[in-house]
Amino acid sequence: MPIEEEIRRLKEERRALLLAHNYQRPEVQDIADFVGDSLYLSRKAMEATEPVLLFAGVRFMAETAKILNPEKTVLLPDLKAGCALADSITVEQLRTWKAEHPGAAVVSYINTSADVKAESDYCCTSSNAVKVVGGLPPEQEVLFLPDMFLGEWVRQRTGRKNIHLWAGDCPVHAKLRPEDLQKARAEHPGAEVIAHPECGCGSATLPHVDRILSTDGMIRYAEETRAPETLVATEIGILHRMRRMNPGARFLPLSEGAVCPFMKEIDLEDIRRSLAENRYVIEVPADIASRARRALDRMVAA
Ligand code: 13P
Ligand code: SF4
C-alpha cells in the first residue's frame, strides 16, 4: 500500500488531525489537514475535535498545541525537530533579564520553550507581533525575545523607544543579508521582494524590500499578487504552496540555501510510524503549562 494511503488509514483509525507548517517538505504539506503559520496552526489546534494532534513542524509548535489542548494527545514524529532560535534563550537567562527591568512586560515570540513562555506576559507570532506590542501601555517598558530582527521590525512599526531586544536570531533567516538582496535585485530588476521579519535583511528601512510578511502573509500575497516575478526571503519550503496558489506567477527563493534543517527532519515514514506507534508524545509539566497558557491565550486572542 502506498505510504500516503497508509497514513490516511492510520489517521482515520487514530482520529488524528495532521497539522503542518509552511516550511515542511512538500509531500508532508500535501498530506496534512491544515498547512499554515504558527498562529493559524495554534488556532486550528484549539478548534480541533479529534483526540490526537500530529504536529509536522518543530517542537515548540507541538508544545504550544499541548498547552492549548491539555486533554489531547500531541505527537511530534521526530524529536530532533527543534529550533535554534528557541534555544537562544533559557529560562534562567530570562529571569536574570527580567530582574534588570522590573515592571517591564515580557513579550515572547512563539519560537521559545514552554518554560520561557511560562515566564512571559504575552506570546506573539510574526503575524501579530506588532499588534501585541502596539496594544501595551506606551509608558511600559517591553522586553522582546528572542529574535532581534523581528524585534527591530516591531520597534520600527510601533515607533516604541522603550523596547529592549534579546540578541537572538534564526540562523536560516539571519544569513539572508542586505547584500544578497541587492545582488538578487540586480539579477531580477522587475521582481518584487518579500521578506520574513526574522531575516537579517528584514529591516523596514531597507529600500530593497517591498513587503515584510509572516509566512501566512506570504501565502495571501501569492494568492493576490499580479507581479510576474517575486523574490522570497524566507525558508524555501514555503515556495511549494506559493507556486500552487498562483501557477502563473514566478516565485524564486532569495537564496536556495535558506533551508531549516529542523523543519526538514520529518518525512512521511516518520509520520506513519508516529501514528502507528504513538510516538513521540509531547508532555508539558502542569505548572509550566498553566503559566504559559496565559501568555498563549493572549497571543491567540490578538
Ligand atoms: P511563522 O510564524 O511566520 O510561520 O514563522 C515561524 C518560523 O519558525 C519562522 O522561522
Ligand atoms: Fe527555528 Fe529558524 Fe527553523 Fe524557524 S527557520 S524553526 S526560527 S531555526
PDB file of C-alpha atoms and ligand atoms in Angstrom:
ATOM      1  CA  MET A   1       0.000   0.000   0.000  1.00  0.00           C
ATOM      2  CA  PRO A   2       1.440   3.460  -0.871  1.00  0.00           C
ATOM      3  CA  ILE A   3       2.618   5.287   2.249  1.00  0.00           C
ATOM      4  CA  GLU A   4       0.160   8.170   1.756  1.00  0.00           C
ATOM      5  CA  GLU A   5      -2.735   5.714   1.821  1.00  0.00           C
ATOM      6  CA  GLU A   6      -1.380   4.014   4.920  1.00  0.00           C
ATOM      7  CA  ILE A   7      -1.077   7.397   6.672  1.00  0.00           C
ATOM      8  CA  ARG A   8      -4.668   8.267   5.749  1.00  0.00           C
ATOM      9  CA  ARG A   9      -5.854   4.918   7.106  1.00  0.00           C
ATOM     10  CA  LEU A  10      -3.927   5.357  10.371  1.00  0.00           C
ATOM     11  CA  LYS A  11      -5.124   8.932  10.694  1.00  0.00           C
ATOM     12  CA  GLU A  12      -8.717   7.769  10.494  1.00  0.00           C
ATOM     13  CA  GLU A  13      -8.132   4.857  12.854  1.00  0.00           C
ATOM     14  CA  ARG A  14      -6.480   7.116  15.454  1.00  0.00           C
ATOM     15  CA  ARG A  15      -8.850  10.036  14.782  1.00  0.00           C
ATOM     16  CA  ALA A  16      -5.820  12.259  14.331  1.00  0.00           C
ATOM     17  CA  LEU A  17      -5.572  15.744  12.844  1.00  0.00           C
ATOM     18  CA  LEU A  18      -2.385  16.425  10.889  1.00  0.00           C
ATOM     19  CA  LEU A  19      -1.088  19.985  11.131  1.00  0.00           C
ATOM     20  CA  ALA A  20       1.909  21.055   9.007  1.00  0.00           C
ATOM     21  CA  HIS A  21       3.950  24.238   8.976  1.00  0.00           C
ATOM     22  CA  ASN A  22       4.551  26.150   5.732  1.00  0.00           C
ATOM     23  CA  TYR A  23       8.249  25.116   5.794  1.00  0.00           C
ATOM     24  CA  GLN A  24       7.597  21.355   5.822  1.00  0.00           C
ATOM     25  CA  ARG A  25       8.592  19.083   2.945  1.00  0.00           C
ATOM     26  CA  PRO A  26       6.132  19.309   0.000  1.00  0.00           C
ATOM     27  CA  GLU A  27       4.900  15.728   0.423  1.00  0.00           C
ATOM     28  CA  VAL A  28       4.231  16.361   4.126  1.00  0.00           C
ATOM     29  CA  GLN A  29       2.292  19.541   3.339  1.00  0.00           C
ATOM     30  CA  ASP A  30       0.270  17.612   0.747  1.00  0.00           C
ATOM     31  CA  ILE A  31      -0.947  15.012   3.228  1.00  0.00           C
ATOM     32  CA  ALA A  32      -1.778  17.466   6.038  1.00  0.00           C
ATOM     33  CA  ASP A  33      -5.304  18.518   7.030  1.00  0.00           C
ATOM     34  CA  PHE A  34      -4.116  22.088   7.570  1.00  0.00           C
ATOM     35  CA  VAL A  35      -0.953  23.887   6.471  1.00  0.00           C
ATOM     36  CA  GLY A  36      -0.090  27.325   7.804  1.00  0.00           C
ATOM     37  CA  ASP A  37       1.967  29.562  10.054  1.00  0.00           C
ATOM     38  CA  SER A  38       2.376  29.268  13.812  1.00  0.00           C
ATOM     39  CA  LEU A  39      -0.658  31.398  14.653  1.00  0.00           C
ATOM     40  CA  TYR A  40      -3.007  29.677  12.207  1.00  0.00           C
ATOM     41  CA  LEU A  41      -1.896  26.221  13.351  1.00  0.00           C
ATOM     42  CA  SER A  42      -2.314  27.150  17.042  1.00  0.00           C
ATOM     43  CA  ARG A  43      -5.868  28.271  16.291  1.00  0.00           C
ATOM     44  CA  LYS A  44      -6.584  25.091  14.311  1.00  0.00           C
ATOM     45  CA  ALA A  45      -5.234  23.012  17.216  1.00  0.00           C
ATOM     46  CA  MET A  46      -7.645  24.793  19.580  1.00  0.00           C
ATOM     47  CA  GLU A  47     -10.642  24.220  17.302  1.00  0.00           C
ATOM     48  CA  ALA A  48      -9.856  20.530  16.727  1.00  0.00           C
ATOM     49  CA  THR A  49     -12.397  17.912  17.743  1.00  0.00           C
ATOM     50  CA  GLU A  50     -10.004  14.996  17.122  1.00  0.00           C
ATOM     51  CA  PRO A  51      -8.389  13.438  20.221  1.00  0.00           C
ATOM     52  CA  VAL A  52      -4.930  13.250  18.580  1.00  0.00           C
ATOM     53  CA  LEU A  53      -2.952  16.127  17.051  1.00  0.00           C
ATOM     54  CA  LEU A  54       0.052  15.205  14.951  1.00  0.00           C
ATOM     55  CA  PHE A  55       2.340  18.201  14.508  1.00  0.00           C
ATOM     56  CA  ALA A  56       4.549  18.230  11.435  1.00  0.00           C
ATOM     57  CA  GLY A  57       6.618  21.202  12.473  1.00  0.00           C
ATOM     58  CA  VAL A  58       9.102  21.814  15.270  1.00  0.00           C
ATOM     59  CA  ARG A  59       8.999  21.083  18.968  1.00  0.00           C
ATOM     60  CA  PHE A  60       7.861  24.479  20.275  1.00  0.00           C
ATOM     61  CA  MET A  61       4.814  24.246  17.969  1.00  0.00           C
ATOM     62  CA  ALA A  62       3.879  20.820  19.324  1.00  0.00           C
ATOM     63  CA  GLU A  63       4.391  22.083  22.903  1.00  0.00           C
ATOM     64  CA  THR A  64       2.140  25.040  22.138  1.00  0.00           C
ATOM     65  CA  ALA A  65      -0.559  22.699  20.811  1.00  0.00           C
ATOM     66  CA  LYS A  66      -0.276  20.613  24.002  1.00  0.00           C
ATOM     67  CA  ILE A  67      -0.541  23.654  26.293  1.00  0.00           C
ATOM     68  CA  LEU A  68      -3.628  24.831  24.400  1.00  0.00           C
ATOM     69  CA  ASN A  69      -5.130  21.300  24.421  1.00  0.00           C
ATOM     70  CA  PRO A  70      -4.032  19.554  27.622  1.00  0.00           C
ATOM     71  CA  GLU A  71      -6.619  16.790  27.205  1.00  0.00           C
ATOM     72  CA  LYS A  72      -5.385  15.777  23.726  1.00  0.00           C
ATOM     73  CA  THR A  73      -2.515  13.525  22.694  1.00  0.00           C
ATOM     74  CA  VAL A  74       0.021  15.637  20.793  1.00  0.00           C
ATOM     75  CA  LEU A  75       2.545  13.794  18.628  1.00  0.00           C
ATOM     76  CA  LEU A  76       5.808  15.121  17.190  1.00  0.00           C
ATOM     77  CA  PRO A  77       7.132  12.490  14.741  1.00  0.00           C
ATOM     78  CA  ASP A  78      10.822  13.318  15.276  1.00  0.00           C
ATOM     79  CA  LEU A  79      12.342  14.745  18.458  1.00  0.00           C
ATOM     80  CA  LYS A  80      15.280  16.192  16.520  1.00  0.00           C
ATOM     81  CA  ALA A  81      12.865  18.797  15.119  1.00  0.00           C
ATOM     82  CA  GLY A  82      13.995  21.618  17.431  1.00  0.00           C
ATOM     83  CA  CYS A  83      14.591  25.310  16.722  1.00  0.00           C
ATOM     84  CA  ALA A  84      17.913  27.159  17.021  1.00  0.00           C
ATOM     85  CA  LEU A  85      16.077  30.436  17.690  1.00  0.00           C
ATOM     86  CA  ALA A  86      14.069  28.932  20.561  1.00  0.00           C
ATOM     87  CA  ASP A  87      17.340  27.606  22.018  1.00  0.00           C
ATOM     88  CA  SER A  88      18.870  31.105  22.042  1.00  0.00           C
ATOM     89  CA  ILE A  89      17.349  31.964  25.444  1.00  0.00           C
ATOM     90  CA  THR A  90      16.978  29.836  28.574  1.00  0.00           C
ATOM     91  CA  VAL A  91      14.526  30.424  31.377  1.00  0.00           C
ATOM     92  CA  GLU A  92      17.409  31.339  33.722  1.00  0.00           C
ATOM     93  CA  GLN A  93      18.625  33.994  31.283  1.00  0.00           C
ATOM     94  CA  LEU A  94      15.110  35.376  31.033  1.00  0.00           C
ATOM     95  CA  ARG A  95      14.766  35.562  34.837  1.00  0.00           C
ATOM     96  CA  THR A  96      18.038  37.494  35.059  1.00  0.00           C
ATOM     97  CA  TRP A  97      16.907  39.880  32.288  1.00  0.00           C
ATOM     98  CA  LYS A  98      13.550  40.444  33.999  1.00  0.00           C
ATOM     99  CA  ALA A  99      15.295  41.234  37.294  1.00  0.00           C
ATOM    100  CA  GLU A 100      17.231  44.004  35.493  1.00  0.00           C
ATOM    101  CA  HIS A 101      13.951  45.574  34.243  1.00  0.00           C
ATOM    102  CA  PRO A 102      11.338  45.329  36.980  1.00  0.00           C
ATOM    103  CA  GLY A 103       7.850  46.250  35.732  1.00  0.00           C
ATOM    104  CA  ALA A 104       8.632  45.538  32.080  1.00  0.00           C
ATOM    105  CA  ALA A 105       6.177  43.499  30.014  1.00  0.00           C
ATOM    106  CA  VAL A 106       7.759  40.336  28.628  1.00  0.00           C
ATOM    107  CA  VAL A 107       6.703  39.568  25.048  1.00  0.00           C
ATOM    108  CA  SER A 108       7.967  36.240  23.757  1.00  0.00           C
ATOM    109  CA  TYR A 109       7.855  35.099  20.186  1.00  0.00           C
ATOM    110  CA  ILE A 110       6.173  31.708  19.858  1.00  0.00           C
ATOM    111  CA  ASN A 111       9.626  30.314  18.938  1.00  0.00           C
ATOM    112  CA  THR A 112      10.507  29.703  22.603  1.00  0.00           C
ATOM    113  CA  SER A 113      10.452  26.762  25.001  1.00  0.00           C
ATOM    114  CA  ALA A 114       7.422  26.176  27.245  1.00  0.00           C
ATOM    115  CA  ASP A 115       9.300  27.285  30.377  1.00  0.00           C
ATOM    116  CA  VAL A 116      10.290  30.590  28.726  1.00  0.00           C
ATOM    117  CA  LYS A 117       6.633  31.110  27.777  1.00  0.00           C
ATOM    118  CA  ALA A 118       5.684  30.444  31.407  1.00  0.00           C
ATOM    119  CA  GLU A 119       7.892  33.415  32.445  1.00  0.00           C
ATOM    120  CA  SER A 120       6.287  35.664  29.803  1.00  0.00           C
ATOM    121  CA  ASP A 121       3.331  38.046  29.937  1.00  0.00           C
ATOM    122  CA  TYR A 122       2.474  37.736  26.249  1.00  0.00           C
ATOM    123  CA  CYS A 123       3.325  35.477  23.357  1.00  0.00           C
ATOM    124  CA  CYS A 124       3.141  36.556  19.739  1.00  0.00           C
ATOM    125  CA  THR A 125       3.913  35.239  16.282  1.00  0.00           C
ATOM    126  CA  SER A 126       5.274  37.097  13.281  1.00  0.00           C
ATOM    127  CA  SER A 127       1.618  37.578  12.210  1.00  0.00           C
ATOM    128  CA  ASN A 128       0.619  39.561  15.283  1.00  0.00           C
ATOM    129  CA  ALA A 129       3.821  40.802  16.993  1.00  0.00           C
ATOM    130  CA  VAL A 130       3.152  44.437  16.006  1.00  0.00           C
ATOM    131  CA  LYS A 131      -0.437  44.226  17.266  1.00  0.00           C
ATOM    132  CA  VAL A 132       0.549  42.633  20.600  1.00  0.00           C
ATOM    133  CA  VAL A 133       3.334  45.148  21.340  1.00  0.00           C
ATOM    134  CA  GLY A 134       1.298  48.058  19.969  1.00  0.00           C
ATOM    135  CA  GLY A 135      -1.522  47.225  22.405  1.00  0.00           C
ATOM    136  CA  LEU A 136       0.683  47.654  25.520  1.00  0.00           C
ATOM    137  CA  PRO A 137       0.587  50.903  27.532  1.00  0.00           C
ATOM    138  CA  PRO A 138       3.042  53.316  25.829  1.00  0.00           C
ATOM    139  CA  GLU A 139       4.909  54.084  29.068  1.00  0.00           C
ATOM    140  CA  GLN A 140       5.525  50.408  29.921  1.00  0.00           C
ATOM    141  CA  GLU A 141       8.967  49.029  29.151  1.00  0.00           C
ATOM    142  CA  VAL A 142       8.960  45.931  26.917  1.00  0.00           C
ATOM    143  CA  LEU A 143      11.375  43.013  26.860  1.00  0.00           C
ATOM    144  CA  PHE A 144      11.061  41.395  23.440  1.00  0.00           C
ATOM    145  CA  LEU A 145      12.620  37.989  22.821  1.00  0.00           C
ATOM    146  CA  PRO A 146      14.326  36.065  21.369  1.00  0.00           C
ATOM    147  CA  ASP A 147      14.626  37.341  17.755  1.00  0.00           C
ATOM    148  CA  MET A 148      16.374  40.702  17.435  1.00  0.00           C
ATOM    149  CA  PHE A 149      15.473  41.208  13.757  1.00  0.00           C
ATOM    150  CA  LEU A 150      11.783  40.625  14.364  1.00  0.00           C
ATOM    151  CA  GLY A 151      12.095  42.830  17.468  1.00  0.00           C
ATOM    152  CA  GLU A 152      13.748  45.635  15.498  1.00  0.00           C
ATOM    153  CA  TRP A 153      10.974  45.486  12.921  1.00  0.00           C
ATOM    154  CA  VAL A 154       8.369  45.658  15.718  1.00  0.00           C
ATOM    155  CA  ARG A 155      10.232  48.620  17.231  1.00  0.00           C
ATOM    156  CA  GLN A 156      10.105  50.450  13.903  1.00  0.00           C
ATOM    157  CA  ARG A 157       6.486  49.593  13.158  1.00  0.00           C
ATOM    158  CA  THR A 158       5.255  50.608  16.625  1.00  0.00           C
ATOM    159  CA  GLY A 159       7.604  53.589  16.963  1.00  0.00           C
ATOM    160  CA  ARG A 160       8.348  52.468  20.529  1.00  0.00           C
ATOM    161  CA  LYS A 161      11.584  53.624  22.147  1.00  0.00           C
ATOM    162  CA  ASN A 162      11.232  51.609  25.381  1.00  0.00           C
ATOM    163  CA  ILE A 163      11.588  48.145  23.829  1.00  0.00           C
ATOM    164  CA  HIS A 164      14.629  46.063  24.729  1.00  0.00           C
ATOM    165  CA  LEU A 165      15.652  43.280  22.366  1.00  0.00           C
ATOM    166  CA  TRP A 166      17.197  39.912  23.180  1.00  0.00           C
ATOM    167  CA  ALA A 167      20.172  39.328  20.865  1.00  0.00           C
ATOM    168  CA  GLY A 168      18.928  36.019  19.432  1.00  0.00           C
ATOM    169  CA  ASP A 169      18.404  35.126  15.808  1.00  0.00           C
ATOM    170  CA  CYS A 170      17.379  32.323  13.483  1.00  0.00           C
ATOM    171  CA  PRO A 171      20.479  31.116  11.604  1.00  0.00           C
ATOM    172  CA  VAL A 172      18.420  30.358   8.485  1.00  0.00           C
ATOM    173  CA  HIS A 173      16.992  33.885   8.234  1.00  0.00           C
ATOM    174  CA  ALA A 174      19.879  35.836   9.757  1.00  0.00           C
ATOM    175  CA  LYS A 175      22.197  34.767   6.977  1.00  0.00           C
ATOM    176  CA  LEU A 176      19.966  36.433   4.380  1.00  0.00           C
ATOM    177  CA  ARG A 177      21.785  39.755   4.280  1.00  0.00           C
ATOM    178  CA  PRO A 178      21.088  43.090   2.559  1.00  0.00           C
ATOM    179  CA  GLU A 179      23.951  42.295   0.140  1.00  0.00           C
ATOM    180  CA  ASP A 180      22.085  39.150  -1.008  1.00  0.00           C
ATOM    181  CA  LEU A 181      19.029  41.261  -1.638  1.00  0.00           C
ATOM    182  CA  GLN A 182      20.911  43.874  -3.606  1.00  0.00           C
ATOM    183  CA  LYS A 183      22.525  41.171  -5.758  1.00  0.00           C
ATOM    184  CA  ALA A 184      19.201  39.382  -6.382  1.00  0.00           C
ATOM    185  CA  ARG A 185      17.525  42.672  -7.220  1.00  0.00           C
ATOM    186  CA  ALA A 186      20.215  43.439  -9.767  1.00  0.00           C
ATOM    187  CA  GLU A 187      19.715  39.992 -11.353  1.00  0.00           C
ATOM    188  CA  HIS A 188      15.901  40.301 -11.362  1.00  0.00           C
ATOM    189  CA  PRO A 189      15.277  44.028 -11.808  1.00  0.00           C
ATOM    190  CA  GLY A 190      11.491  43.719 -12.286  1.00  0.00           C
ATOM    191  CA  ALA A 191      10.864  41.386  -9.343  1.00  0.00           C
ATOM    192  CA  GLU A 192       9.038  42.290  -6.137  1.00  0.00           C
ATOM    193  CA  VAL A 193      10.832  41.327  -2.937  1.00  0.00           C
ATOM    194  CA  ILE A 194       9.047  39.969   0.115  1.00  0.00           C
ATOM    195  CA  ALA A 195      10.821  39.034   3.342  1.00  0.00           C
ATOM    196  CA  HIS A 196      10.031  37.358   6.667  1.00  0.00           C
ATOM    197  CA  PRO A 197      10.717  39.689   9.616  1.00  0.00           C
ATOM    198  CA  GLU A 198      13.270  37.223  11.057  1.00  0.00           C
ATOM    199  CA  CYS A 199      15.576  37.966   8.110  1.00  0.00           C
ATOM    200  CA  GLY A 200      18.875  39.716   8.603  1.00  0.00           C
ATOM    201  CA  CYS A 201      17.732  41.828   5.666  1.00  0.00           C
ATOM    202  CA  GLY A 202      14.298  42.382   7.188  1.00  0.00           C
ATOM    203  CA  SER A 203      14.526  45.958   8.358  1.00  0.00           C
ATOM    204  CA  ALA A 204      11.614  48.033   7.063  1.00  0.00           C
ATOM    205  CA  THR A 205      14.033  50.895   6.451  1.00  0.00           C
ATOM    206  CA  LEU A 206      15.847  48.954   3.753  1.00  0.00           C
ATOM    207  CA  PRO A 207      14.752  50.181   0.365  1.00  0.00           C
ATOM    208  CA  HIS A 208      15.326  46.725  -1.090  1.00  0.00           C
ATOM    209  CA  VAL A 209      12.285  45.018   0.432  1.00  0.00           C
ATOM    210  CA  ASP A 210       8.780  45.698  -0.852  1.00  0.00           C
ATOM    211  CA  ARG A 211       6.934  43.907   1.950  1.00  0.00           C
ATOM    212  CA  ILE A 212       7.738  42.280   5.265  1.00  0.00           C
ATOM    213  CA  LEU A 213       5.343  39.371   5.820  1.00  0.00           C
ATOM    214  CA  SER A 214       4.784  36.363   8.080  1.00  0.00           C
ATOM    215  CA  THR A 215       4.653  33.026   6.268  1.00  0.00           C
ATOM    216  CA  ASP A 216       0.839  33.159   6.043  1.00  0.00           C
ATOM    217  CA  GLY A 217       1.130  36.766   4.850  1.00  0.00           C
ATOM    218  CA  MET A 218       3.313  35.391   2.048  1.00  0.00           C
ATOM    219  CA  ILE A 219       0.679  32.809   1.137  1.00  0.00           C
ATOM    220  CA  ARG A 220      -2.007  35.519   0.936  1.00  0.00           C
ATOM    221  CA  TYR A 221       0.386  37.636  -1.122  1.00  0.00           C
ATOM    222  CA  ALA A 222       0.891  34.696  -3.537  1.00  0.00           C
ATOM    223  CA  GLU A 223      -2.858  34.356  -3.994  1.00  0.00           C
ATOM    224  CA  GLU A 224      -3.349  38.023  -4.782  1.00  0.00           C
ATOM    225  CA  THR A 225      -0.199  39.290  -6.468  1.00  0.00           C
ATOM    226  CA  ARG A 226      -0.148  40.461 -10.045  1.00  0.00           C
ATOM    227  CA  ALA A 227       3.662  40.719 -10.045  1.00  0.00           C
ATOM    228  CA  PRO A 228       5.036  38.297 -12.650  1.00  0.00           C
ATOM    229  CA  GLU A 229       8.142  37.598 -10.536  1.00  0.00           C
ATOM    230  CA  THR A 230       8.711  37.673  -6.772  1.00  0.00           C
ATOM    231  CA  LEU A 231      11.862  37.054  -4.752  1.00  0.00           C
ATOM    232  CA  VAL A 232      11.015  35.353  -1.476  1.00  0.00           C
ATOM    233  CA  ALA A 233      13.322  35.880   1.509  1.00  0.00           C
ATOM    234  CA  THR A 234      12.499  33.056   3.896  1.00  0.00           C
ATOM    235  CA  GLU A 235      12.848  29.287   4.254  1.00  0.00           C
ATOM    236  CA  ILE A 236      12.383  27.694   0.824  1.00  0.00           C
ATOM    237  CA  GLY A 237       9.681  25.221   1.963  1.00  0.00           C
ATOM    238  CA  ILE A 238       7.082  27.938   1.532  1.00  0.00           C
ATOM    239  CA  LEU A 239       7.582  28.079  -2.250  1.00  0.00           C
ATOM    240  CA  HIS A 240       5.663  24.825  -2.725  1.00  0.00           C
ATOM    241  CA  ARG A 241       2.398  26.398  -1.555  1.00  0.00           C
ATOM    242  CA  MET A 242       3.030  29.781  -3.137  1.00  0.00           C
ATOM    243  CA  ARG A 243       3.575  28.204  -6.532  1.00  0.00           C
ATOM    244  CA  ARG A 244       0.451  26.081  -6.212  1.00  0.00           C
ATOM    245  CA  MET A 245      -1.598  29.114  -5.198  1.00  0.00           C
ATOM    246  CA  ASN A 246      -0.591  31.063  -8.273  1.00  0.00           C
ATOM    247  CA  PRO A 247       0.903  28.902 -11.049  1.00  0.00           C
ATOM    248  CA  GLY A 248       1.001  31.850 -13.469  1.00  0.00           C
ATOM    249  CA  ALA A 249       3.479  33.832 -11.344  1.00  0.00           C
ATOM    250  CA  ARG A 250       7.154  33.077 -10.671  1.00  0.00           C
ATOM    251  CA  PHE A 251       8.266  32.754  -7.053  1.00  0.00           C
ATOM    252  CA  LEU A 252      12.016  32.497  -6.583  1.00  0.00           C
ATOM    253  CA  PRO A 253      13.981  31.958  -3.388  1.00  0.00           C
ATOM    254  CA  LEU A 254      16.287  34.798  -2.391  1.00  0.00           C
ATOM    255  CA  SER A 255      18.720  32.015  -1.542  1.00  0.00           C
ATOM    256  CA  GLU A 256      18.452  28.276  -2.312  1.00  0.00           C
ATOM    257  CA  GLY A 257      20.480  27.806   0.864  1.00  0.00           C
ATOM    258  CA  ALA A 258      17.705  29.066   3.142  1.00  0.00           C
ATOM    259  CA  VAL A 259      16.805  25.594   4.390  1.00  0.00           C
ATOM    260  CA  CYS A 260      15.872  24.937   8.015  1.00  0.00           C
ATOM    261  CA  PRO A 261      17.299  21.514   8.913  1.00  0.00           C
ATOM    262  CA  PHE A 262      14.860  21.213  11.830  1.00  0.00           C
ATOM    263  CA  MET A 263      11.829  21.735   9.609  1.00  0.00           C
ATOM    264  CA  LYS A 264      13.100  19.029   7.246  1.00  0.00           C
ATOM    265  CA  GLU A 265      13.515  16.342   9.928  1.00  0.00           C
ATOM    266  CA  ILE A 266      10.010  14.942   9.458  1.00  0.00           C
ATOM    267  CA  ASP A 267       9.244  12.774   6.439  1.00  0.00           C
ATOM    268  CA  LEU A 268       6.299  10.545   5.502  1.00  0.00           C
ATOM    269  CA  GLU A 269       7.823   7.468   7.141  1.00  0.00           C
ATOM    270  CA  ASP A 270       8.212   9.384  10.433  1.00  0.00           C
ATOM    271  CA  ILE A 271       4.540  10.348  10.227  1.00  0.00           C
ATOM    272  CA  ARG A 272       3.473   6.779   9.528  1.00  0.00           C
ATOM    273  CA  ARG A 273       5.483   5.470  12.488  1.00  0.00           C
ATOM    274  CA  SER A 274       4.282   8.268  14.709  1.00  0.00           C
ATOM    275  CA  LEU A 275       0.657   7.282  14.147  1.00  0.00           C
ATOM    276  CA  ALA A 276       1.307   3.534  14.227  1.00  0.00           C
ATOM    277  CA  GLU A 277       3.497   3.560  17.352  1.00  0.00           C
ATOM    278  CA  ASN A 278       2.105   6.624  19.140  1.00  0.00           C
ATOM    279  CA  ARG A 279       5.404   8.437  19.195  1.00  0.00           C
ATOM    280  CA  TYR A 280       6.641  10.880  20.332  1.00  0.00           C
ATOM    281  CA  VAL A 281       4.046  12.038  22.825  1.00  0.00           C
ATOM    282  CA  ILE A 282       4.705  15.656  23.860  1.00  0.00           C
ATOM    283  CA  GLU A 283       4.061  16.491  27.507  1.00  0.00           C
ATOM    284  CA  VAL A 284       4.419  19.822  29.312  1.00  0.00           C
ATOM    285  CA  PRO A 285       4.537  19.822  33.146  1.00  0.00           C
ATOM    286  CA  ALA A 286       1.217  21.128  34.517  1.00  0.00           C
ATOM    287  CA  ASP A 287       2.674  24.096  36.461  1.00  0.00           C
ATOM    288  CA  ILE A 288       4.640  25.328  33.404  1.00  0.00           C
ATOM    289  CA  ALA A 289       1.664  24.717  31.105  1.00  0.00           C
ATOM    290  CA  SER A 290      -0.768  26.716  33.244  1.00  0.00           C
ATOM    291  CA  ARG A 291       1.570  29.750  33.425  1.00  0.00           C
ATOM    292  CA  ALA A 292       2.425  29.536  29.707  1.00  0.00           C
ATOM    293  CA  ARG A 293      -1.265  29.265  28.841  1.00  0.00           C
ATOM    294  CA  ARG A 294      -1.972  32.824  29.974  1.00  0.00           C
ATOM    295  CA  ALA A 295       0.605  34.247  27.546  1.00  0.00           C
ATOM    296  CA  LEU A 296      -0.566  31.949  24.737  1.00  0.00           C
ATOM    297  CA  ASP A 297      -4.259  32.785  25.229  1.00  0.00           C
ATOM    298  CA  ARG A 298      -3.322  36.445  24.763  1.00  0.00           C
ATOM    299  CA  MET A 299      -1.490  35.559  21.546  1.00  0.00           C
ATOM    300  CA  VAL A 300      -4.385  33.574  20.094  1.00  0.00           C
ATOM    301  CA  ALA A 301      -6.852  36.343  21.020  1.00  0.00           C
ATOM    302  CA  ALA A 302      -4.789  39.172  19.476  1.00  0.00           C
TER     303      ALA A 302
HETATM  304  P1  13P B   1       5.728  31.914  11.035  1.00  0.00           P
HETATM  305  O1  13P B   1       5.039  32.084  12.346  1.00  0.00           O
HETATM  306  O2  13P B   1       5.718  33.147  10.194  1.00  0.00           O
HETATM  307  O3  13P B   1       5.189  30.711  10.346  1.00  0.00           O
HETATM  308  O4  13P B   1       7.267  31.612  11.334  1.00  0.00           O
HETATM  309  C1  13P B   1       7.677  30.537  12.127  1.00  0.00           C
HETATM  310  C2  13P B   1       9.105  30.271  11.989  1.00  0.00           C
HETATM  311  O5  13P B   1       9.667  29.360  12.554  1.00  0.00           O
HETATM  312  C3  13P B   1       9.850  31.166  11.147  1.00  0.00           C
HETATM  313  O6  13P B   1      11.154  30.755  11.077  1.00  0.00           O
HETATM  314 FE1  SF4 B   2      13.616  27.965  14.129  1.00  0.00          FE
HETATM  315 FE2  SF4 B   2      14.684  29.357  12.140  1.00  0.00          FE
HETATM  316 FE3  SF4 B   2      13.944  26.868  11.712  1.00  0.00          FE
HETATM  317 FE4  SF4 B   2      12.071  28.788  12.072  1.00  0.00          FE
HETATM  318  S1  SF4 B   2      13.514  28.596  10.362  1.00  0.00           S
HETATM  319  S2  SF4 B   2      12.123  26.747  13.002  1.00  0.00           S
HETATM  320  S3  SF4 B   2      13.134  30.062  13.572  1.00  0.00           S
HETATM  321  S4  SF4 B   2      15.579  27.541  13.135  1.00  0.00           S
END
